[in-house]
Short mmCIF file of C-alpha atoms and ligand atoms in Angstrom, two decimals:
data_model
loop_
_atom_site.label_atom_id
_atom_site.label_comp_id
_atom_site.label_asym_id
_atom_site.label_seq_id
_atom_site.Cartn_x
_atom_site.Cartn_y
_atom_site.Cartn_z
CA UNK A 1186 -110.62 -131.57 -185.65
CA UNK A 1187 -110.23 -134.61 -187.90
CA UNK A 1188 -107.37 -137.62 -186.84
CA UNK A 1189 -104.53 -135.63 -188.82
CA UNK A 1190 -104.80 -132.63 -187.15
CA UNK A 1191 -105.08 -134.32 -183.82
CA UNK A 1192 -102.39 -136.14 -184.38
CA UNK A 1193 -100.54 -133.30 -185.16
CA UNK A 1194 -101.66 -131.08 -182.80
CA UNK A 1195 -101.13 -133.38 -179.67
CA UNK A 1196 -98.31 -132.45 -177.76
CA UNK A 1197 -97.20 -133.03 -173.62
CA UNK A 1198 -97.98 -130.65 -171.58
CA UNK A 1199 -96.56 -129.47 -168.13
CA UNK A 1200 -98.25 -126.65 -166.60
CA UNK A 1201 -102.25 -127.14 -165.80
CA UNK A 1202 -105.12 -124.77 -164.24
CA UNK A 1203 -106.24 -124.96 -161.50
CA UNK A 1204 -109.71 -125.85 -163.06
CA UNK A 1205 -111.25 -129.55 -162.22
CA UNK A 1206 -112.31 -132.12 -165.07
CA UNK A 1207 -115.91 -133.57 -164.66
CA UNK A 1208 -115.07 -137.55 -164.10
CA UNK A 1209 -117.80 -138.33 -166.44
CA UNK A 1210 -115.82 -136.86 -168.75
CA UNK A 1211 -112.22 -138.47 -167.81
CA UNK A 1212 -113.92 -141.97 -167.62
CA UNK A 1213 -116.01 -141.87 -171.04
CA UNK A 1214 -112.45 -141.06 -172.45
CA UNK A 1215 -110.53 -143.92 -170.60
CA UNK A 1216 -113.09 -146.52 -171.98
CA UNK A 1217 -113.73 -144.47 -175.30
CA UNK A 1218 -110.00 -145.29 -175.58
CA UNK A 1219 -110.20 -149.12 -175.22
CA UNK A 1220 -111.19 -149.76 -178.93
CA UNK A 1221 -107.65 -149.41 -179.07
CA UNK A 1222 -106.13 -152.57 -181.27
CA UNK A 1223 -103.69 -155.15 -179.47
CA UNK A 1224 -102.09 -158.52 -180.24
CA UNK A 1225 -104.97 -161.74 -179.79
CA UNK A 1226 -107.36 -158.75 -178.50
CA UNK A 1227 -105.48 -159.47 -175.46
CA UNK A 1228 -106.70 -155.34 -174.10
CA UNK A 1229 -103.79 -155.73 -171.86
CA UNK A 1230 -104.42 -152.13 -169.98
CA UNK A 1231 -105.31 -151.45 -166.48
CA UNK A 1232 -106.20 -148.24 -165.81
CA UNK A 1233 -106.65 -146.10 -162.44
CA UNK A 1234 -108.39 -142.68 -162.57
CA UNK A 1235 -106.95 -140.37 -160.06
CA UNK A 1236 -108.55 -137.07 -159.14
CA UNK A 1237 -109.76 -134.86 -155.94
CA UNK A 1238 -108.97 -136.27 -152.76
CA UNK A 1239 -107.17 -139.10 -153.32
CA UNK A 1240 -105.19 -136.90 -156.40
CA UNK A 1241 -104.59 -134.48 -153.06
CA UNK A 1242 -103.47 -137.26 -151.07
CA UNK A 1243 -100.88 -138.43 -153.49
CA UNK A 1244 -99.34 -135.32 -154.47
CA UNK A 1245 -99.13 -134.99 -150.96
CA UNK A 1246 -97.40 -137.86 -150.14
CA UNK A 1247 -94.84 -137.77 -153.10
CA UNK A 1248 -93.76 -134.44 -151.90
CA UNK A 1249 -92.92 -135.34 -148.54
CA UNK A 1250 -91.03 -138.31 -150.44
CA UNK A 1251 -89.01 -136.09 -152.54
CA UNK A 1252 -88.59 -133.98 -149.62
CA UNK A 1253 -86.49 -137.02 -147.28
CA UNK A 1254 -84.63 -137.89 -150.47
CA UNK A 1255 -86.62 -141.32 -150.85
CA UNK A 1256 -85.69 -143.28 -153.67
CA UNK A 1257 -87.23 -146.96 -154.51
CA UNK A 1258 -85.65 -149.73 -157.03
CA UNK A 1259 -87.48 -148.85 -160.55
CA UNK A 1260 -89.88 -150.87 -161.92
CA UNK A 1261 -88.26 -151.58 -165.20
CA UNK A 1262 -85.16 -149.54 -167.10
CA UNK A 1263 -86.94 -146.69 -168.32
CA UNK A 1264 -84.21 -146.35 -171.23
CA UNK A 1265 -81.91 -148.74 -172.16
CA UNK A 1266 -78.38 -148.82 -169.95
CA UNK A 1267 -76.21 -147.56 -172.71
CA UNK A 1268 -78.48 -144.96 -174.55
CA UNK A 1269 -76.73 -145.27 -178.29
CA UNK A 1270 -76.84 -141.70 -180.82
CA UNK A 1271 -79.19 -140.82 -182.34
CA UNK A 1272 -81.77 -142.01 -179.39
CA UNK A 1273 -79.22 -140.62 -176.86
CA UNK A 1274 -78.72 -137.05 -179.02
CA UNK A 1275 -82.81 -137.14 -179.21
CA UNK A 1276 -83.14 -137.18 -175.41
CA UNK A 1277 -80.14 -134.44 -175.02
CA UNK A 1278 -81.97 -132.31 -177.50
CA UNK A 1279 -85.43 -132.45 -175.76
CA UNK A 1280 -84.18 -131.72 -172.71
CA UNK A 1281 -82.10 -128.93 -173.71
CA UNK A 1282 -85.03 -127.39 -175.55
CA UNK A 1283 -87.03 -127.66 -172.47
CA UNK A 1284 -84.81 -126.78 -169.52
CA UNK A 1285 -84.19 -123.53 -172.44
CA UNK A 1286 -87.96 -122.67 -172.47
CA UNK A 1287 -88.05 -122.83 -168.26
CA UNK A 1288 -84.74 -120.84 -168.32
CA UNK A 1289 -82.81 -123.09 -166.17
CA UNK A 1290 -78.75 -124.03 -167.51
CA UNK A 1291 -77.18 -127.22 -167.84
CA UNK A 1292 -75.06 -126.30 -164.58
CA UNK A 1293 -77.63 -125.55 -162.71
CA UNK A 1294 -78.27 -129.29 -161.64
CA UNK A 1295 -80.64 -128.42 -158.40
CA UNK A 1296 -82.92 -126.19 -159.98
CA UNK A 1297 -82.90 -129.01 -163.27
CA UNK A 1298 -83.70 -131.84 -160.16
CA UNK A 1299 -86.28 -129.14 -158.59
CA UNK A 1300 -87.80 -128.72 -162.19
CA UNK A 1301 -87.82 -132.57 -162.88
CA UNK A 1302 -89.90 -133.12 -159.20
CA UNK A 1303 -92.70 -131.27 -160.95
CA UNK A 1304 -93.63 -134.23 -162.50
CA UNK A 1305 -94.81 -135.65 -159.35
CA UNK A 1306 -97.31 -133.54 -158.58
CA UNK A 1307 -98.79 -134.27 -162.51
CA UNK A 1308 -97.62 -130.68 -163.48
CA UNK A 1309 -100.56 -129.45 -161.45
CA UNK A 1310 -103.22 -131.21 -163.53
CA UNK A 1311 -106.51 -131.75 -161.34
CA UNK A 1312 -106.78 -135.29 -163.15
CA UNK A 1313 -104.49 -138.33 -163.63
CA UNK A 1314 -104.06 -141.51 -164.73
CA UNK A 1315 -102.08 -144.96 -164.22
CA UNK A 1316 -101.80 -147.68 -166.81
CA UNK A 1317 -100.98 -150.77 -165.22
CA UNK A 1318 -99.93 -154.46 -166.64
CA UNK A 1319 -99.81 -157.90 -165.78
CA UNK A 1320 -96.53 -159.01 -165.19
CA UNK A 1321 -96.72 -162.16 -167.36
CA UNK A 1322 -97.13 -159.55 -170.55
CA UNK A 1323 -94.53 -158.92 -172.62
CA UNK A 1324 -92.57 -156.23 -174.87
CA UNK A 1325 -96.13 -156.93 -177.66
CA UNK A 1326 -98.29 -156.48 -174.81
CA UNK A 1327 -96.93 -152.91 -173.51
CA UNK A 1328 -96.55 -151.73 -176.98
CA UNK A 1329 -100.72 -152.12 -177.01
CA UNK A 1330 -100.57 -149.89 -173.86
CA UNK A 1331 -98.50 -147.03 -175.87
CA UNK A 1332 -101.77 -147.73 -178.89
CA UNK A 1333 -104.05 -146.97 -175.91
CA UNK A 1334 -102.70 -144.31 -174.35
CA UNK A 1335 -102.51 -142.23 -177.68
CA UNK A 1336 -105.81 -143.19 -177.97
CA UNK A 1337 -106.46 -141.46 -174.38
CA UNK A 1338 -104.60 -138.90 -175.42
CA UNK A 1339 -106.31 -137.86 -178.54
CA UNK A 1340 -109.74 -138.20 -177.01
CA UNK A 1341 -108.76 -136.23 -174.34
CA UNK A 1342 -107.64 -133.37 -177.01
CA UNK A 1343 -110.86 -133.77 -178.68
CA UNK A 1344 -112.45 -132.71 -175.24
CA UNK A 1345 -110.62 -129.62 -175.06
CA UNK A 1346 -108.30 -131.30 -172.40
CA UNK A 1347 -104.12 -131.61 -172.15
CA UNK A 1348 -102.03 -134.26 -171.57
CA UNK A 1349 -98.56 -135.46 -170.35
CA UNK A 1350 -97.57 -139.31 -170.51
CA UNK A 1351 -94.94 -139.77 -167.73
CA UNK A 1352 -92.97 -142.92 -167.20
CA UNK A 1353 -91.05 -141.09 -164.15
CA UNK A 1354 -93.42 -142.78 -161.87
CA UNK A 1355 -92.01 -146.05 -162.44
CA UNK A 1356 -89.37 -144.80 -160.68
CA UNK A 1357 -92.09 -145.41 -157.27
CA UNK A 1358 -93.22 -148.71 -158.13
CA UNK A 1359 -93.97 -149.45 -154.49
CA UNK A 1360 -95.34 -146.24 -153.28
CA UNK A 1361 -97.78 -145.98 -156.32
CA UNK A 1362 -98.49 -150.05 -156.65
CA UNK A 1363 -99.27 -149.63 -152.93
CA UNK A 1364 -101.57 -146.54 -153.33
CA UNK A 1365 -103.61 -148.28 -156.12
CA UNK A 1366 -103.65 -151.54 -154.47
CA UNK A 1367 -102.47 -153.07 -157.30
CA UNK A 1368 -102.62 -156.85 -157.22
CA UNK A 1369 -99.25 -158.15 -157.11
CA UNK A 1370 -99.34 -159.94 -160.69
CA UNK A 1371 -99.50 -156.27 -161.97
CA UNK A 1372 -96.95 -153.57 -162.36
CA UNK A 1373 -97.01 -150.18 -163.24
CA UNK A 1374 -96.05 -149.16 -166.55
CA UNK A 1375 -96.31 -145.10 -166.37
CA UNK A 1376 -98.69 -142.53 -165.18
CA UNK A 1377 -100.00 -139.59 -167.01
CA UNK A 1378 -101.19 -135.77 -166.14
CA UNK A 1379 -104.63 -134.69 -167.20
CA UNK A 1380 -105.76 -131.47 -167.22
CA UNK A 1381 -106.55 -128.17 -169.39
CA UNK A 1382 -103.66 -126.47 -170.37
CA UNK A 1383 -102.02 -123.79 -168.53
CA UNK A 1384 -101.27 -121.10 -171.31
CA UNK A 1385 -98.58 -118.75 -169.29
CA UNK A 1386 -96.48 -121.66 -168.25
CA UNK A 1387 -93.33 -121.30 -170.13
CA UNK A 1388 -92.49 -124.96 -170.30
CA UNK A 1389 -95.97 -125.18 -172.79
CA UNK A 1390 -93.93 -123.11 -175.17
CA UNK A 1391 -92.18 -126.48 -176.38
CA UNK A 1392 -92.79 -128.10 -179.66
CA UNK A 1393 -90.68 -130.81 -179.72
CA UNK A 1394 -88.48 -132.02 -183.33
CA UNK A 1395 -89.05 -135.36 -185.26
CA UNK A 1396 -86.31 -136.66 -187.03
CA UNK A 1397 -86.46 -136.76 -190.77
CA UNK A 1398 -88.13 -139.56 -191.99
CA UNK A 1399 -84.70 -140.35 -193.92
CA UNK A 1400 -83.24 -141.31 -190.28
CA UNK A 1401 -85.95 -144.31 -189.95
CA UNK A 1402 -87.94 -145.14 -193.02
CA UNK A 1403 -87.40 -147.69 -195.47
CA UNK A 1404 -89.17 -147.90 -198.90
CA UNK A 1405 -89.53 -150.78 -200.88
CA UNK A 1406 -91.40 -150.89 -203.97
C1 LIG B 794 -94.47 -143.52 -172.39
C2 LIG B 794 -94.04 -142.09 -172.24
C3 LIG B 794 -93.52 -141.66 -171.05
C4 LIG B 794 -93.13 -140.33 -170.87
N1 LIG B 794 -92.66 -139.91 -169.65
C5 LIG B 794 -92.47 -138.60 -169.40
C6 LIG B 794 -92.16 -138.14 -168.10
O1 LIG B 794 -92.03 -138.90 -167.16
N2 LIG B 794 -92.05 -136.81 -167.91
C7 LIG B 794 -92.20 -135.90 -168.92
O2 LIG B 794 -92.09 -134.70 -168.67
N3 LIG B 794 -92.47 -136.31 -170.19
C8 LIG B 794 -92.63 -137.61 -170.45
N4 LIG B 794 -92.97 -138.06 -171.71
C9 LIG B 794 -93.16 -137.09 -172.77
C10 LIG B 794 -92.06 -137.11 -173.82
O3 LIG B 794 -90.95 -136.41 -173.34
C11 LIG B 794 -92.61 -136.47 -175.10
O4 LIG B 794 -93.63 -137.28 -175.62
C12 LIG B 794 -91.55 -136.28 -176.19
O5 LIG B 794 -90.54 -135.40 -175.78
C13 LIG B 794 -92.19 -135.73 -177.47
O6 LIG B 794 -92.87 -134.51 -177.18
P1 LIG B 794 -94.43 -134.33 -177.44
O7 LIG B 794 -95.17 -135.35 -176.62
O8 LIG B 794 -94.72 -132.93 -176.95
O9 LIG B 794 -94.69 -134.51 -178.89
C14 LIG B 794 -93.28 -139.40 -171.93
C15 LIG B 794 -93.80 -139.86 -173.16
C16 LIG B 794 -94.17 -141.18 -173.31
C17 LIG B 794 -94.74 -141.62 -174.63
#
């Protein structure tokens, strides 16, 4: 598989087997990824592995959350307030696409919330990770993250392995800043689901759009 084709090719997954990644594996990809460029060489990532027990544990304890109807204050606005077209139309249209593949209507607001709570229990991947930042970092700092994590993510396709980036957890900062033990000059940016692809799981049926390139490119020449 050469870069195109991974590049391609990558896509976010949600719906893992129930088949465990060897660490050695998850962790040569997680450093693998840190050639990643950034601003100054500044490597602004922190990054916490999360599998077995401890993946157990957590799953665990954000169901039980979910369950009592816990909420926390987020860690940053995920999207901006006032979600303009086309961004807002793109989000509308992804969502539709996906709630169509899992058969579940717009009315149908529980089973959409019920769907949506999958996320935090990583889809069912046996393997996860959290990228967190230093809170002194700034909007050229976290856009190194998003070069790292596509780095993870392409490695981790190379390996035969799936992936889904999900900024949902930032909607926990506490619980999952607390679980870490993150120091409290870091935050968490997002977590993400690692795992080998479950094949029957509708939702996998997804390939999402990309907007012409008319939309957002600009040639000068
Ligand atoms: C930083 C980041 C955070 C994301 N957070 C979530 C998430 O919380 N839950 C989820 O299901 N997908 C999440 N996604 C996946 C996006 O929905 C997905 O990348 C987008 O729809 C394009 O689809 P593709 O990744 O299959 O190409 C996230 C993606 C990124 C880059």
């Amino acid at each position: 598989m050469n870069v195109a084709e991974a590049i391609a090719a990558r896509r976010s997954v949600r719906g893992f087997l129930d088949k465990a990644v060897d660490p050695a594996l998850l962790r040569d990809i997680v450093v693998r990824a840190a050639r990643a460029a950034s601003g100054g060489n500044l490597q602004p990532w922190h990054v916490d592995l999360v599998s077995g027990d401890s993946l157990a544990e957590l799953k665990q304890m954000m169901a039980a959350k979910l369950m009592a109807g816990e909420t926390e204050a987020p860690g940053y606005d995920i999207y901006p307030r006032e979600l303009v077209a086309p961004y807002r139309d793109r989000r509308f249209a992804v969502g539709e696409a996906m709630y169509g593949h899992v058969g579940i209507p717009r009315e149908d607001k529980a089973a959409r919330r019920m769907w949506f709570a999958r996320n935090f229990q990583f889809f069912g991947a046996p393997a996860a990770l959290f990228c967190t930042v230093d809170r002194r970092m700034g909007p050229p700092q976290w856009s190194d993250l998003g070069m790292y994590l596509q780095n993870v993510m392409l490695l981790a396709m190379e390996a035969g392995l799936a992936t889904c980036p999900q900024e949902c957890w930032a909607i926990y900062p506490e619980t999952i800043e607390a679980f870490l033990a993150t120091p409290a000059d870091r935050m968490l940016f997002c977590g993400m689901a690692i795992g080998y692809e479950d094949p029957n799981e509708p939702a996998n049926r997804l390939r999402t759009e990309r907007a012409p390139e008319g939309e957002w490119l600009s040639v000068r020449a």
